[in-house]
XYZ file of N, CA and C in Angstrom:
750
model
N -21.901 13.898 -21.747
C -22.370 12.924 -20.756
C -22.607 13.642 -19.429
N -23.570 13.227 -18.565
C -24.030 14.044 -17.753
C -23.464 13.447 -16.421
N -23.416 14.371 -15.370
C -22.545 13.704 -14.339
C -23.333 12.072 -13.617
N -24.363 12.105 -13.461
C -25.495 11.087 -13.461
C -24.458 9.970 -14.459
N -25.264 10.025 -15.534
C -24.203 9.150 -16.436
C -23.343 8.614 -16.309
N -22.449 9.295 -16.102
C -20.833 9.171 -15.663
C -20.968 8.117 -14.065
N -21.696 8.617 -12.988
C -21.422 7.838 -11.670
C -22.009 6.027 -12.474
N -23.149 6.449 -13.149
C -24.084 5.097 -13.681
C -23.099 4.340 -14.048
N -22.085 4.560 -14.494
C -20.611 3.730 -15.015
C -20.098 2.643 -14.151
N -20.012 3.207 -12.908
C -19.517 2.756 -11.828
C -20.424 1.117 -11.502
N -21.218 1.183 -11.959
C -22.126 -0.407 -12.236
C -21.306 -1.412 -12.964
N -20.618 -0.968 -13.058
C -19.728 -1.891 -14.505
C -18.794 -2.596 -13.554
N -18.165 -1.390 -13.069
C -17.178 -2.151 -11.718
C -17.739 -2.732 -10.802
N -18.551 -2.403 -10.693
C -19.624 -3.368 -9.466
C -19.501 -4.811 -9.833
N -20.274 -4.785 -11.203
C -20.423 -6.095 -11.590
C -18.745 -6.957 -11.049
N -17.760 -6.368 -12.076
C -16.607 -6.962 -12.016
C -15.960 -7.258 -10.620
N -16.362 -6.406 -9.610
C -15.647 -7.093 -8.195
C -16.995 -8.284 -7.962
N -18.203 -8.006 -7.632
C -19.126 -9.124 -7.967
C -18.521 -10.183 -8.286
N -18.109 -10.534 -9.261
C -17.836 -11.552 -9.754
C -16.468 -12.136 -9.349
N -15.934 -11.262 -8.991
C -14.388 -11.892 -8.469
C -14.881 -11.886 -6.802
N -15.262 -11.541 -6.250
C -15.890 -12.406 -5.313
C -17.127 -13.536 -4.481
N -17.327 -13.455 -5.772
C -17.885 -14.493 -6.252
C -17.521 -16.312 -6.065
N -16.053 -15.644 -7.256
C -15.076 -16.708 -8.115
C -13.775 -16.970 -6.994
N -14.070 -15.899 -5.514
C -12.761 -15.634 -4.749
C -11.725 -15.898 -5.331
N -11.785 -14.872 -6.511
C -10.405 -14.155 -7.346
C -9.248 -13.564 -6.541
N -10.099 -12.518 -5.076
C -9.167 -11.829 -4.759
C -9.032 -10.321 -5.799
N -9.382 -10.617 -6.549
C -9.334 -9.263 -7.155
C -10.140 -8.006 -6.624
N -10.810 -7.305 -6.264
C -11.682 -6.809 -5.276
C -10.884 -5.466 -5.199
N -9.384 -5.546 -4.059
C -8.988 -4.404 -4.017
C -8.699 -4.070 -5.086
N -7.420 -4.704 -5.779
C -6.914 -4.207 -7.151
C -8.545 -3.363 -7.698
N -9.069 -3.959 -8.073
C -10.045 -3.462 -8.870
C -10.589 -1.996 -8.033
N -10.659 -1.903 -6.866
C -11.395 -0.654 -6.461
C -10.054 0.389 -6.522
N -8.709 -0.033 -5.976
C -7.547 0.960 -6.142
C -7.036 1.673 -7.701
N -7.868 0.648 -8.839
C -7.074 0.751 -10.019
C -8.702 2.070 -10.609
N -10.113 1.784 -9.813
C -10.792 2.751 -10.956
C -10.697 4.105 -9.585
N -10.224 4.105 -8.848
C -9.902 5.331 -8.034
C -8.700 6.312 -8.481
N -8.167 5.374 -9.117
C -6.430 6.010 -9.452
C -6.924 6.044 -11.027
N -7.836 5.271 -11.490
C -7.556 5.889 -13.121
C -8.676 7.363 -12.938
N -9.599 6.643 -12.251
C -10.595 8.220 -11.942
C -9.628 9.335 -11.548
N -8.821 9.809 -10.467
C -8.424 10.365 -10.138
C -7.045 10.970 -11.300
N -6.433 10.051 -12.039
C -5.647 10.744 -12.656
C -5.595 11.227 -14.336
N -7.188 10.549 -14.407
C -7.699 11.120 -15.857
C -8.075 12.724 -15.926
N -8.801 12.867 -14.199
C -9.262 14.127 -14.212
C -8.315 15.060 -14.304
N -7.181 14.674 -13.650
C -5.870 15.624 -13.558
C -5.552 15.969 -15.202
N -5.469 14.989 -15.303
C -4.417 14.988 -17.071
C -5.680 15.845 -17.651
N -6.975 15.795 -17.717
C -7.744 16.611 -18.208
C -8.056 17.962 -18.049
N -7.986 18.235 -16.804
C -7.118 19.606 -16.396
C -5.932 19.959 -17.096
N -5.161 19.375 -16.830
C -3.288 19.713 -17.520
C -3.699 19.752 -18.645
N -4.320 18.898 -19.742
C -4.127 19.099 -20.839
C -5.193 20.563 -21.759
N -6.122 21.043 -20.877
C -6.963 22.030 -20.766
C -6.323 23.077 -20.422
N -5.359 23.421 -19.952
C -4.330 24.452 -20.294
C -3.371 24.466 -20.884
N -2.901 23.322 -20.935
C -1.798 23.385 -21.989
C -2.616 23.596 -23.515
N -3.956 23.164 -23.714
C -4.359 23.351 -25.086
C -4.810 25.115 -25.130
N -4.643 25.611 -23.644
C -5.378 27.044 -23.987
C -4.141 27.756 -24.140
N -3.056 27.178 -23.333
C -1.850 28.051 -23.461
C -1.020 28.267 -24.836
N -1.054 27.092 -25.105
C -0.121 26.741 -26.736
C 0.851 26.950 -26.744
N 2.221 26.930 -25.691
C 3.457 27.035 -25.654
C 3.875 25.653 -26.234
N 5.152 26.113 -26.872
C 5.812 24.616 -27.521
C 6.599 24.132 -25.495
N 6.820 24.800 -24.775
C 7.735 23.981 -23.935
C 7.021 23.113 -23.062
N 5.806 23.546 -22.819
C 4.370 22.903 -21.793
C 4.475 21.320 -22.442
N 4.215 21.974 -24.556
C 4.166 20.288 -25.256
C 5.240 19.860 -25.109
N 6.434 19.998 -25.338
C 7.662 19.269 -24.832
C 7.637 18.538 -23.638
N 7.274 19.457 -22.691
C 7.232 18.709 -21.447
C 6.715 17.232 -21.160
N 5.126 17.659 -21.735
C 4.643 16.861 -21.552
C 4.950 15.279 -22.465
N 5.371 15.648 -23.679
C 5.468 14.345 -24.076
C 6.692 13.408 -23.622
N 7.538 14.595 -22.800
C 8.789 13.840 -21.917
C 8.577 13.519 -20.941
N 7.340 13.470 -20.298
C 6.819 12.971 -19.076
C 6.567 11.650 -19.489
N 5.658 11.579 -20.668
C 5.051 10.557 -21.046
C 5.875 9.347 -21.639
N 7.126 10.064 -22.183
C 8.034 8.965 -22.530
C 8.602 8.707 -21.104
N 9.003 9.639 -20.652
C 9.918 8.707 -19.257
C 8.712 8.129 -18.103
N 7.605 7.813 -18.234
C 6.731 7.279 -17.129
C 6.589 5.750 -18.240
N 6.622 5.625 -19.428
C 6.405 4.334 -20.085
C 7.328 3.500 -20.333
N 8.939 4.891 -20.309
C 10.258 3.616 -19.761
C 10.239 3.158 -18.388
N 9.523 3.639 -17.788
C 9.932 2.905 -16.490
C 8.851 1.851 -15.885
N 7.769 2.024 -16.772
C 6.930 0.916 -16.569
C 7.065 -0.057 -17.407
N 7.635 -0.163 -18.622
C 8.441 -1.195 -19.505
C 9.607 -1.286 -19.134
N 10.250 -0.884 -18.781
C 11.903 -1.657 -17.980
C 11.635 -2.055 -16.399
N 10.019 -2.082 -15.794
C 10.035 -3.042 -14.707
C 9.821 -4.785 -14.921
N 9.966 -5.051 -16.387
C 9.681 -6.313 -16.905
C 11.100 -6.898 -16.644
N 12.266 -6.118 -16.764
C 13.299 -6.896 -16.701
C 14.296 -5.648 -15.615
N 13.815 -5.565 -14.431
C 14.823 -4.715 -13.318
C 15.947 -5.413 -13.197
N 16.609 -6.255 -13.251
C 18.138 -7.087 -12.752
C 18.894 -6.387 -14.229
N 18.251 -6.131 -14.904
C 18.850 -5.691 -16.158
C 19.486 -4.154 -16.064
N 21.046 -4.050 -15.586
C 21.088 -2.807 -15.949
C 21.079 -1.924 -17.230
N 20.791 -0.701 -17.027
C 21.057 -0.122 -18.029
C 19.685 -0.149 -19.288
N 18.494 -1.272 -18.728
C 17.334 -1.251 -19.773
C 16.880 -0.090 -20.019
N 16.393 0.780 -18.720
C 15.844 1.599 -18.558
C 15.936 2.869 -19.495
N 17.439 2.981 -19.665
C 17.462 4.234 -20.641
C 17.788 4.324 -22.074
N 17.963 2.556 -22.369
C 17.742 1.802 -23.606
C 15.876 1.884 -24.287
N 15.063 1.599 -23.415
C 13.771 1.938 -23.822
C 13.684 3.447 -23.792
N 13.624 4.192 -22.850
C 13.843 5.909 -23.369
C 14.567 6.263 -24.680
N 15.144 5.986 -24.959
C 16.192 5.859 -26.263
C 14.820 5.747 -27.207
N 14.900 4.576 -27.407
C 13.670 4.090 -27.905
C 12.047 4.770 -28.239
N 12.101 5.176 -27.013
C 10.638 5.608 -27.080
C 10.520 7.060 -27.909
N 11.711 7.847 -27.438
C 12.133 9.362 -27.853
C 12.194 9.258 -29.153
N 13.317 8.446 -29.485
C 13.728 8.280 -31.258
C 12.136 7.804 -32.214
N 11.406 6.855 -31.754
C 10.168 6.342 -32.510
C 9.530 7.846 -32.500
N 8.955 8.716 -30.985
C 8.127 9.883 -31.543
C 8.959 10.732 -32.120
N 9.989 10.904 -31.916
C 10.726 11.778 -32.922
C 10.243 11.335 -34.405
N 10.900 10.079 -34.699
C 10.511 10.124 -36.209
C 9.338 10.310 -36.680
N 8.236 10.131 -35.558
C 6.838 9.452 -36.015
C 6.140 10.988 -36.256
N 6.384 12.085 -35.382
C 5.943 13.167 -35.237
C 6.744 14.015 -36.294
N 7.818 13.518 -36.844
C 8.482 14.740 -38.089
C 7.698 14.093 -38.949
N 7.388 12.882 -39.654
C 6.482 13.197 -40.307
C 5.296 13.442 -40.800
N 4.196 13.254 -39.186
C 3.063 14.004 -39.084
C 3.100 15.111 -39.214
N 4.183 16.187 -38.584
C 4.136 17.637 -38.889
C 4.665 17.802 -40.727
N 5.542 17.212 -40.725
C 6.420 17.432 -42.344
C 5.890 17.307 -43.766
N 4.760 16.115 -42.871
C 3.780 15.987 -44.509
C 2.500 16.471 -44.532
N 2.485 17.229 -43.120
C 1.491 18.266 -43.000
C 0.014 17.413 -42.852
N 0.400 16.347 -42.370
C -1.041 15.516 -42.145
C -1.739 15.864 -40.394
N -1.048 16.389 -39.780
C -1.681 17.148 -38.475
C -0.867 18.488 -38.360
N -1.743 19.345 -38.165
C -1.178 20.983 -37.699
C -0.769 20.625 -36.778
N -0.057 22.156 -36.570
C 1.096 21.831 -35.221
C 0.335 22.416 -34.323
N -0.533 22.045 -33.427
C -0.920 22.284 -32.387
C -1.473 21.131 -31.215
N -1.095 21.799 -30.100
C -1.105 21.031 -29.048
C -2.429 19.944 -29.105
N -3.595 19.990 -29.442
C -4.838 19.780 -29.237
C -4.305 17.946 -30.421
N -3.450 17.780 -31.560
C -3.456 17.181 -32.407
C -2.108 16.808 -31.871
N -1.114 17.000 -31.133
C 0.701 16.500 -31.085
C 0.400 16.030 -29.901
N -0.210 16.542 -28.663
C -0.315 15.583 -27.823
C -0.645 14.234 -27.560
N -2.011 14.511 -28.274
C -2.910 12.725 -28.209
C -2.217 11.677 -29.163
N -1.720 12.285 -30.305
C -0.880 10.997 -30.667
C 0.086 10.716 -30.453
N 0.689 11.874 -29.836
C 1.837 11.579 -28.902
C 1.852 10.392 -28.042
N 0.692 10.442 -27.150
C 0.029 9.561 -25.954
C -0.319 8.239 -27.076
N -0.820 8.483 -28.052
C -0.787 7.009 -28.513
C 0.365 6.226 -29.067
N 1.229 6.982 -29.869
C 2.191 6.298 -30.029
C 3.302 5.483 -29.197
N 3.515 6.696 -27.405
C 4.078 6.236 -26.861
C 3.945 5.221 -26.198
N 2.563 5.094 -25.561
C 1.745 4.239 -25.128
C 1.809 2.670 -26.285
N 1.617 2.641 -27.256
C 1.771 1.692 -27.969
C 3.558 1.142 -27.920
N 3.767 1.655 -28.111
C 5.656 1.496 -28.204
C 5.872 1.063 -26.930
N 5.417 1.596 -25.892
C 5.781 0.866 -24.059
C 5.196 -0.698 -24.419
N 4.193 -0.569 -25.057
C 3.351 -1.921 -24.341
C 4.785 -2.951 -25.398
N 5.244 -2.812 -26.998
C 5.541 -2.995 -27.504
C 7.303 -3.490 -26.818
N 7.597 -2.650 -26.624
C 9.039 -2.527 -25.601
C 8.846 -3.352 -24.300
N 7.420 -3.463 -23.582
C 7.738 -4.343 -23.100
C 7.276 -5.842 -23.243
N 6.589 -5.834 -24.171
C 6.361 -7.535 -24.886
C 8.152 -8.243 -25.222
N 8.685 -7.248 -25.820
C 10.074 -7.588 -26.078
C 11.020 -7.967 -25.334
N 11.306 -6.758 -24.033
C 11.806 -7.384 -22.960
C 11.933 -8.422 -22.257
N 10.760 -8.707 -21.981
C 10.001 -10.060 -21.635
C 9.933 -11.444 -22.095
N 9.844 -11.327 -23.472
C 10.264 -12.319 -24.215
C 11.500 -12.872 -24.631
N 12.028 -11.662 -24.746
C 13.900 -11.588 -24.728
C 14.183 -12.628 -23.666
N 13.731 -11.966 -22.393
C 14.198 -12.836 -21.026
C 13.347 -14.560 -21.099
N 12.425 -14.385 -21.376
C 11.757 -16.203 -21.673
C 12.673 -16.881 -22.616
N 12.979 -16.163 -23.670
C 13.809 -16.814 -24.680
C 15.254 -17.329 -24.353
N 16.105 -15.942 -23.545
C 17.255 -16.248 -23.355
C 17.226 -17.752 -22.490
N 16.464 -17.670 -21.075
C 16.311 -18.864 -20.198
C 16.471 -19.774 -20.825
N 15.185 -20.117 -21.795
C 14.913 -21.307 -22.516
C 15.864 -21.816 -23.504
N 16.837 -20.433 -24.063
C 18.063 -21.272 -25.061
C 18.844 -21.103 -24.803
N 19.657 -21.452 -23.436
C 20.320 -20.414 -22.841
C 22.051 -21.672 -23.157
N 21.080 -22.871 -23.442
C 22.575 -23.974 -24.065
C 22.903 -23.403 -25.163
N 22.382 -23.294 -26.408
C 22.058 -23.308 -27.306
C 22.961 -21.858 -27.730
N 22.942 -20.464 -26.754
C 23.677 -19.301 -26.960
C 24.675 -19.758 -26.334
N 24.580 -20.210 -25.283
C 26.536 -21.039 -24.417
C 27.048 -21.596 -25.608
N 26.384 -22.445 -26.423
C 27.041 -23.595 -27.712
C 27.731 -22.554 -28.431
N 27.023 -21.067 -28.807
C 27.610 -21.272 -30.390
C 28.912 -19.580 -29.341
N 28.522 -19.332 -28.043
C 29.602 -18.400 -27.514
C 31.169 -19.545 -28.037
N 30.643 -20.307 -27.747
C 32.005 -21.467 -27.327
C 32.724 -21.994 -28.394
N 31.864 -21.368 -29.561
C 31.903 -21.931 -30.760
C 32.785 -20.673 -31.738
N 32.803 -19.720 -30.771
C 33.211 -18.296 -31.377
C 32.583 -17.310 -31.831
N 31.084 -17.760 -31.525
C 30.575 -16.468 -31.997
C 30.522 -15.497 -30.968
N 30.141 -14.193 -31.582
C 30.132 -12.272 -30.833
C 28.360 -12.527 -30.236
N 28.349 -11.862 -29.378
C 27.366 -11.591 -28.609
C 25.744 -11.988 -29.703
N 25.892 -10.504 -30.797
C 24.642 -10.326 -31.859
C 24.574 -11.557 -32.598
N 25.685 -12.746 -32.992
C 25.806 -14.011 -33.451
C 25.086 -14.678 -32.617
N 24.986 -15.011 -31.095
C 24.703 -15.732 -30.656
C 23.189 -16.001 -30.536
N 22.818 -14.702 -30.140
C 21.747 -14.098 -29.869
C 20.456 -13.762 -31.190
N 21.287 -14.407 -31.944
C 20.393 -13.593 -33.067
C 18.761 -14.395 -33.526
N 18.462 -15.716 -33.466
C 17.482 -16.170 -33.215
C 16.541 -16.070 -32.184
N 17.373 -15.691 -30.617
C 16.230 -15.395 -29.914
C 15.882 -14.172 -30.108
N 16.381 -13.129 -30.662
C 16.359 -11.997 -30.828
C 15.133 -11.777 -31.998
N 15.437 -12.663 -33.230
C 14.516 -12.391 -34.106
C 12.913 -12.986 -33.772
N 12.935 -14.063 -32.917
C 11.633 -14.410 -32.225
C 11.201 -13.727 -31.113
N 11.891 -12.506 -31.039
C 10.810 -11.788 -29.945
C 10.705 -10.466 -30.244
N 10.811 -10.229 -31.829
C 10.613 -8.971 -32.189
C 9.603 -9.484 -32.578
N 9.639 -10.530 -33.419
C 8.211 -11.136 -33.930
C 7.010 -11.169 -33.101
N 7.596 -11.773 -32.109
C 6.127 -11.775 -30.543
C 5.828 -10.466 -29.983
N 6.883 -9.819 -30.107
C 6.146 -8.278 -29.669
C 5.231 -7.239 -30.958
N 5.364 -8.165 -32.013
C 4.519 -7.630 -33.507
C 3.085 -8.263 -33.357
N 2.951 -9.249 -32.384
C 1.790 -10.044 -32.851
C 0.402 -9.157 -32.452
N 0.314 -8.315 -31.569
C -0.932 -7.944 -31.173
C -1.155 -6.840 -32.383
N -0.162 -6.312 -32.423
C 0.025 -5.211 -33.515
C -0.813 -5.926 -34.881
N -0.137 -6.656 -35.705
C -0.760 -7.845 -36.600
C -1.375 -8.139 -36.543
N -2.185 -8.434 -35.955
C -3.464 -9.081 -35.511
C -4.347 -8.144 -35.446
N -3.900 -7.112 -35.040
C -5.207 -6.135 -34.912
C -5.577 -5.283 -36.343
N -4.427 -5.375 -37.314
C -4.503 -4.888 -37.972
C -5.332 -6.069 -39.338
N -5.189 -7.265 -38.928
C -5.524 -8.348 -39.626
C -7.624 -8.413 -39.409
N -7.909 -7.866 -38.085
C -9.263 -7.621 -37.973
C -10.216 -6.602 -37.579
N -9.077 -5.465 -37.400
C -9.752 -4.243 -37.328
C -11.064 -3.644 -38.069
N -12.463 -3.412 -37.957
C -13.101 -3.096 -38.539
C -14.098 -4.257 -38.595
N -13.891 -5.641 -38.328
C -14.053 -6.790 -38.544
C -14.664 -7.323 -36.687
N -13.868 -7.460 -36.362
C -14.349 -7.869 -35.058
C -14.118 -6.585 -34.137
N -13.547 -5.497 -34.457
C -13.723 -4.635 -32.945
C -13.609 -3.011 -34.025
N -14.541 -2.327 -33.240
C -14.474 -0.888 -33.834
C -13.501 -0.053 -32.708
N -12.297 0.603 -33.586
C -11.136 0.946 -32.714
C -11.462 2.249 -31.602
N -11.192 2.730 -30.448
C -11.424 3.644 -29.429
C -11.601 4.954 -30.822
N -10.971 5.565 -31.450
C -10.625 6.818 -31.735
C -12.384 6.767 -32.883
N -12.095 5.645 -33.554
C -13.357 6.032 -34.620
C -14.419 5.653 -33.785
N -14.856 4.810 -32.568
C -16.152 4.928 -32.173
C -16.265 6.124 -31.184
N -15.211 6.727 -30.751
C -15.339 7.959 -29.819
C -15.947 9.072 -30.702
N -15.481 9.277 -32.378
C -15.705 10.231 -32.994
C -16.814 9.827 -33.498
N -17.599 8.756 -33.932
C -18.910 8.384 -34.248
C -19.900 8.728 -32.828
N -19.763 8.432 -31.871
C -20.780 9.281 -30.525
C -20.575 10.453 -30.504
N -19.592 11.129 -30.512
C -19.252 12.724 -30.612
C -20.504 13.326 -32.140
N -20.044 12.332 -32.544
C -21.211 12.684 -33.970
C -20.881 12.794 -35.475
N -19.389 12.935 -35.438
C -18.927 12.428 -36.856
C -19.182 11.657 -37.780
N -19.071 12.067 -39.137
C -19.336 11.002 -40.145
C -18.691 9.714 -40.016
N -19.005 8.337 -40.208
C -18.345 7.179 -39.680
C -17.012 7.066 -40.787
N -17.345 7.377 -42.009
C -15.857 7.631 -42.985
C -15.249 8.975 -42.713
N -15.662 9.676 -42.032
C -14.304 10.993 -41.504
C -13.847 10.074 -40.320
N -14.394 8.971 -39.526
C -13.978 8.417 -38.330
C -12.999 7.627 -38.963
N -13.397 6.642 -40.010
C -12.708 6.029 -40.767
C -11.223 6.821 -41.045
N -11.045 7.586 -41.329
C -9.900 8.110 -42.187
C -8.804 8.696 -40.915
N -9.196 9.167 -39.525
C -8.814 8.966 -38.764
C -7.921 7.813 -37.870
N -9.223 6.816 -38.238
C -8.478 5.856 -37.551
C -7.524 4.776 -38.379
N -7.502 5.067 -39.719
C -6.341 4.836 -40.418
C -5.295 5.157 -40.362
N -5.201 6.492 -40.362
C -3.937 7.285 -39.966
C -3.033 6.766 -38.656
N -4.116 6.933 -37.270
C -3.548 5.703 -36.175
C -3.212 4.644 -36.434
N -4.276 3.754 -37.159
C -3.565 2.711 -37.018
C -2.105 2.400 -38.104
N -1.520 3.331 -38.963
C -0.747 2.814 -39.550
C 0.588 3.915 -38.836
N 0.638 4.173 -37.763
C 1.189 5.246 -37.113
C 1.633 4.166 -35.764
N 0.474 3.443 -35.353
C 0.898 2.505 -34.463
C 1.393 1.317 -35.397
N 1.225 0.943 -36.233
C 2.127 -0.067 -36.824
C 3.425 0.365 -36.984
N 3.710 1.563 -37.663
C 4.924 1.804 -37.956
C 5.436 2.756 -37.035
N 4.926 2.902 -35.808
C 5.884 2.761 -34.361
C 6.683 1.438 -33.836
N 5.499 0.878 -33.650
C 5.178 -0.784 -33.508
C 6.733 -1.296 -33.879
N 6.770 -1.075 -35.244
C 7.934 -2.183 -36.057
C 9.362 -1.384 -35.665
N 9.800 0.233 -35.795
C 10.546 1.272 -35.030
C 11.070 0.626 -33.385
N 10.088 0.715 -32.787
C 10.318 0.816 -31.213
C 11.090 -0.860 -30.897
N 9.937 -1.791 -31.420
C 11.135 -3.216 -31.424
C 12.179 -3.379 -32.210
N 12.229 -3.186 -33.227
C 13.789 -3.705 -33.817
C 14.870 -2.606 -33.350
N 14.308 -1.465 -33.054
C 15.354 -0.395 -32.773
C 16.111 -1.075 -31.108
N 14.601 -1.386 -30.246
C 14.771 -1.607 -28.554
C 16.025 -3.287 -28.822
N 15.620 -4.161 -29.721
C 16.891 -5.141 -29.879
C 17.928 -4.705 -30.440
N 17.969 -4.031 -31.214
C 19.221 -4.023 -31.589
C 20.030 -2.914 -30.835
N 19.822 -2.377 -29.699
C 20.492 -1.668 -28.941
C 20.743 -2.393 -27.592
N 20.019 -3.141 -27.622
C 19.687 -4.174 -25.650
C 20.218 -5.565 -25.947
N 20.189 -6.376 -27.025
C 20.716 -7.737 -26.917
C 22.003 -7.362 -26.073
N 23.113 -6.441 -26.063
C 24.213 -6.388 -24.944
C 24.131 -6.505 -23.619
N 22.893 -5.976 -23.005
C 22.919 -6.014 -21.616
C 22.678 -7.674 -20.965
N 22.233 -8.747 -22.062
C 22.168 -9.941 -21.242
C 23.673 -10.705 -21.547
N 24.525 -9.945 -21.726
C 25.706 -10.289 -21.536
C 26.733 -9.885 -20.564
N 27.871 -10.256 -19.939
C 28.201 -9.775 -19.412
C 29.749 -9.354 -19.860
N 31.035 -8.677 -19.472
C 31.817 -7.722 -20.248
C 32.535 -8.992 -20.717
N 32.969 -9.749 -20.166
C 34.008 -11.135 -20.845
C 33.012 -11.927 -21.349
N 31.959 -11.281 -22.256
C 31.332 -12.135 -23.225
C 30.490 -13.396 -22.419
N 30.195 -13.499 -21.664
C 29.319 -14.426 -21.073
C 27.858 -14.751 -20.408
N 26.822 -15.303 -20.751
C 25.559 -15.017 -20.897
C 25.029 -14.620 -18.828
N 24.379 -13.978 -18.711
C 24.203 -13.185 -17.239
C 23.289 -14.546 -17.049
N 23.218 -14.423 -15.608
C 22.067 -15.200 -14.944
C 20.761 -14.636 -14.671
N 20.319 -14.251 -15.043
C 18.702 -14.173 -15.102
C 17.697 -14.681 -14.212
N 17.752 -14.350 -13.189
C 16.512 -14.696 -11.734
C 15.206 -15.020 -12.792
């Protein structure tokens, strides 16, 4: 794409503040601060990742995918800040899912070990698992509010924390599955996914794109299902407090 090209883009955002002031959305700044900062920090990461792919040290890739996990716990544990201790409950989380997810991309030998192939799905998996971690959070906290008699009833009743909790718990692993599900329910169908239409303009065969974006997508599913049941069943404790009693929740 030619640099021409690339500015011609910038029409797109036009339109979109256009229209929000238009609609006096108010959206306007957001929108000019958010394609300045994604402009500005795509180019960076495209740099960084342009030496790290020329360098090929394992500690550069380490690094980086520990950047990437600790910048997506902390933008998924701003869903629930009064919550101590979330924060390094989703790191937990995020580490353990690419851990597993990446031993067996390397183990079954379905991506070489090189930076150019461990990074980007690195970035996707983690990236999927944040958004995932924080659908959960979030819902956790809507849920607790909303049944919040209902966990008082059965505390009082004698049940342990994971007793009490265990219905809202199982309805918001479910709600943090749904985009996941869904996408997987029409993929191919109503939307052609980023990775196979990027590799179809690049110029690839549309079934080598295909076989690609299988691999993702069953990599983000089975992050997907990892990152939530793992992120509850380690966090239902923190909306409690030490003498067993449900926290107040702003």
């Amino acid at each position: 794409m030619s640099a021409l090209a690339l500015l011609s883009t910038l029409a797109f955002i036009g339109i979109a503040i256009l229209l929000s002031k238009w609609q006096k959305l108010g959206l306007e700044r957001d929108l000019f601060i958010g394609t300045v900062r994604s402009t500005l920090q795509l180019l960076f990461v495209g740099y960084v990742l342009q030496y790290v792919f020329n360098t090929n040290h394992p500690a550069l890739i380490l690094t980086m995918v520990v950047l990437m996990v600790g910048i997506a716990s902390v933008n998924a544990a701003g869903r629930a800040k009064s919550l101590r201790g979330v924060f390094w409950r989703i790191a937990v989380t995020l580490l353990f899912t690419e851990t597993i997810t990446m031993a067996l991309l390397l183990g079954l030998h379905i991506i070489p070990p090189e930076p150019q192939y461990i990074i980007p799905v690195s970035g996707i998996t983690i990236g999927s698992s944040m958004v995932v971690c924080g659908l959960l959070i979030n819902q956790m906290k809507r849920e607790t509010i909303a049944s919040r008699g209902e966990i008082e009833a059965l505390l009082a009743l004698g049940a342990n924390a994971r007793q009490a909790i265990q219905e809202v718990l199982k309805r918001s692993v479910t709600f943090s599955m749904i985009p996941t599900v869904d996408t997987m329910k029409t993929i191919g169908l109503v939307q052609l996914p980023g990775m196979m239409t990027g590799m179809i303009i690049a110029g690839s065969s549309p079934v080598e794109a295909v076989k690609y974006q299988l691999l993702i997508m069953f990599i983000l599913t089975s992050s997907s299902a990892i990152s939530s049941i793992m992120l509850g069943m380690i966090s239902y404790g923190i909306w409690f407090t030490d003498d067993l009693r449900l926290r107040n929740i702003p």
